[in-house]
Short mmCIF file of C-alpha atoms and ligand atoms in Angstrom, two decimals:
data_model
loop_
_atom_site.label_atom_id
_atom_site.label_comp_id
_atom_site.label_asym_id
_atom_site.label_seq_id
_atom_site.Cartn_x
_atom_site.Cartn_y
_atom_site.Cartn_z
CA UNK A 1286 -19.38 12.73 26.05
CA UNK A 1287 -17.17 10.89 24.34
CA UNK A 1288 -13.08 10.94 24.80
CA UNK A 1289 -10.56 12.26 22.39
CA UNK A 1290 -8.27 9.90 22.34
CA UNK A 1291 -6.15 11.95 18.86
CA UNK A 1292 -5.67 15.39 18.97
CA UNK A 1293 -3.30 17.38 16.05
CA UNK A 1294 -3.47 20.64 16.63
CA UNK A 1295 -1.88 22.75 13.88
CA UNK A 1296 0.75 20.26 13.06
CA UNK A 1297 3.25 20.56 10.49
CA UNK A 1298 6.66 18.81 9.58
CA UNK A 1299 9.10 19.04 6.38
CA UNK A 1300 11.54 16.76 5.39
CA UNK A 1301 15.25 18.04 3.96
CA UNK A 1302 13.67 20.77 1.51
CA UNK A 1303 10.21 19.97 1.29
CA UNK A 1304 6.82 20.88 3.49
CA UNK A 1305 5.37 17.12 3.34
CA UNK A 1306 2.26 18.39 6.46
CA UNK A 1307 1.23 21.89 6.57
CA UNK A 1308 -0.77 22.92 9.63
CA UNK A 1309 -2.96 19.45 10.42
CA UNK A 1310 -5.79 19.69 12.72
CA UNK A 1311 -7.90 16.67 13.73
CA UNK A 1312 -9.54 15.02 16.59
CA UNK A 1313 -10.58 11.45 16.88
CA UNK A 1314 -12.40 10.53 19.81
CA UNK A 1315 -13.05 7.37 21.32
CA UNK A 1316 -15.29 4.58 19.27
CA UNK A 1317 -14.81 6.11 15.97
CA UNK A 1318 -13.34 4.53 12.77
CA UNK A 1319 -11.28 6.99 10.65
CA UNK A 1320 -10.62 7.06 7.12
CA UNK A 1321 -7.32 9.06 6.42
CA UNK A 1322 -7.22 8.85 2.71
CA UNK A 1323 -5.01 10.69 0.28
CA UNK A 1324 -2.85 10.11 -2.98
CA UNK A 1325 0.45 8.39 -2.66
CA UNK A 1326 2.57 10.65 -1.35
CA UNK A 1327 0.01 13.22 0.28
CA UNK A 1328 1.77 12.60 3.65
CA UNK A 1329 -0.43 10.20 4.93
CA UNK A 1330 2.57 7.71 6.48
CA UNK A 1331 4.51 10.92 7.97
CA UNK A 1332 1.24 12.11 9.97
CA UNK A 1333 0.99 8.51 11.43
CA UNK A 1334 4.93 8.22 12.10
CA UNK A 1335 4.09 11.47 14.16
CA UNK A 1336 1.21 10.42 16.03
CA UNK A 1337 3.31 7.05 16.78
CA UNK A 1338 5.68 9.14 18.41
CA UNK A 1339 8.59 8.37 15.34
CA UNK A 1340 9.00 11.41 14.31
CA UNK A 1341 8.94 14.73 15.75
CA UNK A 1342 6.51 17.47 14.15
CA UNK A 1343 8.30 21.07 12.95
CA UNK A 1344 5.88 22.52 14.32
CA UNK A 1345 2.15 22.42 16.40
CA UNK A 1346 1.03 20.00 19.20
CA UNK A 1347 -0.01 16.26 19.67
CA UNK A 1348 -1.67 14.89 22.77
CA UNK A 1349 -2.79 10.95 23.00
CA UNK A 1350 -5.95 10.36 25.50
CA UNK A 1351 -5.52 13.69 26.51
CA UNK A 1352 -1.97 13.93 27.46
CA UNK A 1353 0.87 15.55 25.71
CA UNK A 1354 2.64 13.09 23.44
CA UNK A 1355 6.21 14.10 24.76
CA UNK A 1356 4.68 12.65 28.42
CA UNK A 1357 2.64 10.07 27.08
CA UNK A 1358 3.78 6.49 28.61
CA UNK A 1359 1.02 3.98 28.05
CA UNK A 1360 2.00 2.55 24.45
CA UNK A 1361 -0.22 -0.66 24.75
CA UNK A 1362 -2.87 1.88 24.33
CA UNK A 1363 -1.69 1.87 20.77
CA UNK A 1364 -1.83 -1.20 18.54
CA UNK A 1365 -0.35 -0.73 14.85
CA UNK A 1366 -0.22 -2.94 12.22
CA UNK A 1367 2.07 -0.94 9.43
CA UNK A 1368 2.07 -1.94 5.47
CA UNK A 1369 4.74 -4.19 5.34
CA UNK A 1370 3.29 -6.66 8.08
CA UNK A 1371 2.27 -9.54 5.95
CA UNK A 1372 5.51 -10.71 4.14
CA UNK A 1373 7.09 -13.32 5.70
CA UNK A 1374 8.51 -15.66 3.63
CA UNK A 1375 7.28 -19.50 4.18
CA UNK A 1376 10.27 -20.55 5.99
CA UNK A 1377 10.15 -17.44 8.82
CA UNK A 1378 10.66 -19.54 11.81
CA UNK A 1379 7.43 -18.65 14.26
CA UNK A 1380 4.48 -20.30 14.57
CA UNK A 1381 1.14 -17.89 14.47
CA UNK A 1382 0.79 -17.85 18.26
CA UNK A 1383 4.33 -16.68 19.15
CA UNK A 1384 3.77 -13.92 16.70
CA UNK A 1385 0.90 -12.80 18.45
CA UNK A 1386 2.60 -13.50 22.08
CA UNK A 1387 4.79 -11.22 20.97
CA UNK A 1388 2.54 -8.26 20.86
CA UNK A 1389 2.73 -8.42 24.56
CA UNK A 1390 6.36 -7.94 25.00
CA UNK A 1391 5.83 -4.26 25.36
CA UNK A 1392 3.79 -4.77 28.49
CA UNK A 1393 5.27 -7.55 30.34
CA UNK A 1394 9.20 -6.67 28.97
CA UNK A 1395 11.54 -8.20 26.40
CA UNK A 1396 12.96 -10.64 28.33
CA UNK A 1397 10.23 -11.97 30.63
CA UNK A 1398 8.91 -15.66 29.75
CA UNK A 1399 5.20 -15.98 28.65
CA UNK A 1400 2.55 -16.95 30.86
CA UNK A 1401 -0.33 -19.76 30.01
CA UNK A 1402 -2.34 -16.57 30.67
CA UNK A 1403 -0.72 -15.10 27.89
CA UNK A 1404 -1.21 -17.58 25.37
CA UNK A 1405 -4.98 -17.51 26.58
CA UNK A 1406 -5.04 -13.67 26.07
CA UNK A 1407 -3.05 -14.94 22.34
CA UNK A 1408 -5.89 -17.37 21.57
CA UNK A 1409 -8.37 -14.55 22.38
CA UNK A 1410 -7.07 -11.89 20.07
CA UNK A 1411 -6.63 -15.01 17.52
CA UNK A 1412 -10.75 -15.81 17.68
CA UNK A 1413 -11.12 -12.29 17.55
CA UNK A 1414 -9.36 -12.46 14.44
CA UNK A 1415 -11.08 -15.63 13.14
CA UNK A 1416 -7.63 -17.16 13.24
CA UNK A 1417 -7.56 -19.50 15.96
CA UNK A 1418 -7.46 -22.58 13.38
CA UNK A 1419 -4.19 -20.96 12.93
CA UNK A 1420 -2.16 -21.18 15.99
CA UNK A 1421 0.08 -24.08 15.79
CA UNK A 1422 0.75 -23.06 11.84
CA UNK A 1423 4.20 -21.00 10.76
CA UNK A 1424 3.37 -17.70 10.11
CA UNK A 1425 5.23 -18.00 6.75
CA UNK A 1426 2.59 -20.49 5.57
CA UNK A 1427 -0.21 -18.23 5.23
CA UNK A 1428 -1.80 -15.91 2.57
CA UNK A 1429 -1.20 -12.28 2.53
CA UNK A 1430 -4.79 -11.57 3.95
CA UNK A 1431 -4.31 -14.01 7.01
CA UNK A 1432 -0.85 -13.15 7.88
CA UNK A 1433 -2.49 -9.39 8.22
CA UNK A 1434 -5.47 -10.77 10.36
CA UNK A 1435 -2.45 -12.47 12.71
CA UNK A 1436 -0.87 -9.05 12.48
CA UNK A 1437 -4.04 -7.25 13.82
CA UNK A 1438 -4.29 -9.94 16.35
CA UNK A 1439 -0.86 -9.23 17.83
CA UNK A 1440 -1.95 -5.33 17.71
CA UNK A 1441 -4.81 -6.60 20.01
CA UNK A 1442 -3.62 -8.61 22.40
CA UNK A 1443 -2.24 -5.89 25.02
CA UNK A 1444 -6.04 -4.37 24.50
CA UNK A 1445 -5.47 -1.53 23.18
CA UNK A 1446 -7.91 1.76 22.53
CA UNK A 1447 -7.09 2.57 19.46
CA UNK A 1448 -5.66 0.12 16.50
CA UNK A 1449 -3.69 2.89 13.47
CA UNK A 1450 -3.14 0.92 10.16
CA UNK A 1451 -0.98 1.79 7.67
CA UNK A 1452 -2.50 0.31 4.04
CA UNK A 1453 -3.66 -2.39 5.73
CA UNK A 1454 -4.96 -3.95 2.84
CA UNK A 1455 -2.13 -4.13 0.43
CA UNK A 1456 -0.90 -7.32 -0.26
CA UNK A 1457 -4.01 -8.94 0.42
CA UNK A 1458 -6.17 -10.74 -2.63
CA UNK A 1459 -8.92 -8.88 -3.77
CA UNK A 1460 -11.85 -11.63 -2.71
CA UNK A 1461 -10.42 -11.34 0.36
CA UNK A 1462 -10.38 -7.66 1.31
CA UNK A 1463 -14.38 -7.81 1.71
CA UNK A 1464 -14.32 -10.46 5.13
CA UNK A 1465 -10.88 -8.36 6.31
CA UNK A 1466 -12.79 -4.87 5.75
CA UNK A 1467 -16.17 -6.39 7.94
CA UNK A 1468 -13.18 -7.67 10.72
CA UNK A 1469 -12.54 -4.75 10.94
CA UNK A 1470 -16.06 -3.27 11.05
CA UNK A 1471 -16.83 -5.48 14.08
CA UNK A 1472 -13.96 -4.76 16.01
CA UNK A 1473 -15.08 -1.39 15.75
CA UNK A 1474 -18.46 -1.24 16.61
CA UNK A 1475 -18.49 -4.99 18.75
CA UNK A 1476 -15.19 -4.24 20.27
CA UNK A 1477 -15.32 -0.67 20.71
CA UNK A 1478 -11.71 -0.14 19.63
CA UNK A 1479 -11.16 2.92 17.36
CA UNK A 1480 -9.68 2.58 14.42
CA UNK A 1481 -7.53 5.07 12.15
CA UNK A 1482 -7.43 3.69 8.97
CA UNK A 1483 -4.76 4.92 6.10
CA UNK A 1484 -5.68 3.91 2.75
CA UNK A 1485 -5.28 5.67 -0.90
CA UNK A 1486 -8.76 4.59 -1.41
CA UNK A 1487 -11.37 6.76 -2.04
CA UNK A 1488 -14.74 4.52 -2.23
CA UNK A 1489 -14.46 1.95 0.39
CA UNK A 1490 -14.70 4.36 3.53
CA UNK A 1491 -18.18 4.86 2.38
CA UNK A 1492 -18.93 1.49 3.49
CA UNK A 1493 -17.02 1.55 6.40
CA UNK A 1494 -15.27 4.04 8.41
CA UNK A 1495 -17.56 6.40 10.95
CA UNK A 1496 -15.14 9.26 9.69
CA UNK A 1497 -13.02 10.78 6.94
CA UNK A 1498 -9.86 12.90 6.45
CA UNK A 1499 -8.46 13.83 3.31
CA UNK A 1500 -5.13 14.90 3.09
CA UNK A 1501 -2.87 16.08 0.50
CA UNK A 1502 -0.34 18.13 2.24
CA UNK A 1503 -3.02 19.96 4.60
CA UNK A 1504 -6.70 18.13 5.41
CA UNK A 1505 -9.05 19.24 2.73
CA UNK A 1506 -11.53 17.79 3.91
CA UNK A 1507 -12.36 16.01 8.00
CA UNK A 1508 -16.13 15.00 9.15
CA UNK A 1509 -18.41 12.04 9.34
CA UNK A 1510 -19.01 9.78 6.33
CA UNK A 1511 -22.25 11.17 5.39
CA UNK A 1512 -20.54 15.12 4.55
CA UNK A 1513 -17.48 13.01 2.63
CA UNK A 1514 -20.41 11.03 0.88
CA UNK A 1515 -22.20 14.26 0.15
CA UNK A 1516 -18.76 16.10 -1.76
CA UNK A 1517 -18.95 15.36 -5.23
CA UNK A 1518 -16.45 14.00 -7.70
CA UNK A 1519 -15.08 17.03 -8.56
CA UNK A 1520 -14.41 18.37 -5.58
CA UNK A 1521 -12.39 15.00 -4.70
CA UNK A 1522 -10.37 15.20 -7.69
CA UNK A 1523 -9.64 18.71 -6.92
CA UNK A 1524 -7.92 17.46 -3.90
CA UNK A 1525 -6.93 14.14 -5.04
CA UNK A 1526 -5.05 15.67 -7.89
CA UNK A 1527 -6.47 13.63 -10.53
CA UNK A 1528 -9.80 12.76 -11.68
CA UNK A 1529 -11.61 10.54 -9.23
CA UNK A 1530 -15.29 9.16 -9.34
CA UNK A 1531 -16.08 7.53 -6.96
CA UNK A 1532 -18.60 4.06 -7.09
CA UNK A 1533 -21.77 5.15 -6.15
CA UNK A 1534 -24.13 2.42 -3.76
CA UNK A 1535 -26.89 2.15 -6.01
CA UNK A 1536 -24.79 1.46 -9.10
CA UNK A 1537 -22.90 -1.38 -6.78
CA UNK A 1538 -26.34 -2.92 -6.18
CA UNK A 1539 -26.88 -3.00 -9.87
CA UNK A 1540 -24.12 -4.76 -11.29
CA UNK A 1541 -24.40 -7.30 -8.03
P1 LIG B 2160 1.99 8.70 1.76
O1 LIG B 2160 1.99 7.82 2.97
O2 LIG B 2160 0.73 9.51 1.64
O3 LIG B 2160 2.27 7.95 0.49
P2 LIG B 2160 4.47 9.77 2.81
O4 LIG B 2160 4.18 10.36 4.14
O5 LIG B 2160 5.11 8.43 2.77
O6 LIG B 2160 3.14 9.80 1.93
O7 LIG B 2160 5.42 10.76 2.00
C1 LIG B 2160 5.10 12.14 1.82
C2 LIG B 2160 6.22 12.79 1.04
O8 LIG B 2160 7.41 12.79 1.81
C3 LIG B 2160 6.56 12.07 -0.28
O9 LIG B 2160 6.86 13.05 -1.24
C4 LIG B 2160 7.77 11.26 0.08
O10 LIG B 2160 8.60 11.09 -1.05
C5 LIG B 2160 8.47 12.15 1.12
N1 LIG B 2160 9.22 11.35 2.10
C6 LIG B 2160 8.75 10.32 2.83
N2 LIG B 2160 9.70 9.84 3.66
C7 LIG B 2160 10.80 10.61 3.45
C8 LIG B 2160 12.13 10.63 4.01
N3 LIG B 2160 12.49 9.77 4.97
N4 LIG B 2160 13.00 11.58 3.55
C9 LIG B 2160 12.63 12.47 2.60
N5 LIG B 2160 11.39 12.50 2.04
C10 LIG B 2160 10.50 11.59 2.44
#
């Protein structure tokens, strides 16, 4: 049976004056790809900032592969790549590889030089990536979309079980988000690596993620991608807060 490698249990959190989580429940086990959708300012960020350990919840319990997060040590586990990732500016002075080395500073300490080991285990997490072209290049050079695939790359390189993003897409050209979104897919299922995905997008986890979570506050809805594709629109806006119809598959198909 698989792992849970998440587990919220009746979690809530405020901030000054106002509830932003009210009594979140959810499990993610190992291999899956979550969804955690929601409108902008549902509390999607907050819930991750707990789970990362940033901030502490008002109330309820998180544990992280099955240990209590207060106990938890083993980080590298973890590999996030947050919203704001991809914007350097073209004269940020590192090349693609040292930002990626640098994902392994966690694990072998701040202050230790790099191994050639290392900047194999860089290289890997750069093919893994499609990025390896890339290496020798400054990291302020590139396009939204690749500076994010170098991002997920240096969230990969001290092999971790789970990879959280925050948005990942933002910033990143629409053509584009297609090849980033099947990355992803295939790190997933090749890879193994769980994923927990935030995004204020409603359609494209129907193409993608194993699972989905809808917050707004509390999780109106959490279960595989077949139940979420099952809801219908009404039931999302209800939740959303706004209308919301979603793109349905066959309709896609017809205006390919
Ligand atoms: P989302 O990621 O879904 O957009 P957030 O978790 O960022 O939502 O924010 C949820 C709510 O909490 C919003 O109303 C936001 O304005 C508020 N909020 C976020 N961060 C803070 C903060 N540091 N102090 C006070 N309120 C905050």
């Amino acid at each position: 049976m698989e792992k849970t490698i998440i587990e919220c249990d009746n979690v809530s959190f405020h901030y000054e004056h106002s509830t932003v989580l009210e009594d979140i429940s959810l499990e993610v086990k190992e291999g899956e790809f979550w969804a955690l959708i929601g409108p902008n300012g549902s509390g999607k960020s907050t819930l991750i900032n707990i789970i990362l350990g940033l901030l502490k919840p008002d109330q309820g319990n998180i544990k992280l592969f099955g240990q209590n997060i207060d106990s938890f040590k083993q980080r590298e586990r973890i590999g996030y790549v947050s919203q704001k990732s991809n914007s350097f500016n073209s004269g940020f002075p590192a090349t693609v590889l040292e930002v990626v080395k640098s994902g392994l500073a966690r694990k072998i300490g701040l202050f230790k030089s790099f191994t050639k080991h290392d900047e194999q285990k860089a290289m890997d997490a750069l093919r893994v990536v499609k990025m390896d072209d890339f290496a020798n290049k400054n990291i302020g050079e590139l396009s939204g979309g690749q500076q994010q695939r170098v991002f997920i790359a240096r969230a990969l390189v001290g092999e971790p079980d789970l990879l959280i993003m925050d948005e990942p897409t933002v910033g990143i050209d629409q053509k584009n988000v297609a090849s980033f979104y099947s990355m992803l897919n295939a790190l997933n299922r090749e890879h193994g690596i769980a994923i927990l995905l935030v995004t204020h997008e409603v359609d494209l986890v129907t193409e993608l993620a194993t699972h989905v979570a809808c917050l707004n506050r509390s999780i109106h809805f959490h279960g595989n991608r077949s139940d979420y594709k099952k809801m219908n629109d009404a039931d999302i806006s209800a939740w959303y807060g706004h209308p919301v119809r979603r793109v349905h598959q066959d309709e896609k198909e017809g205006q390919r």
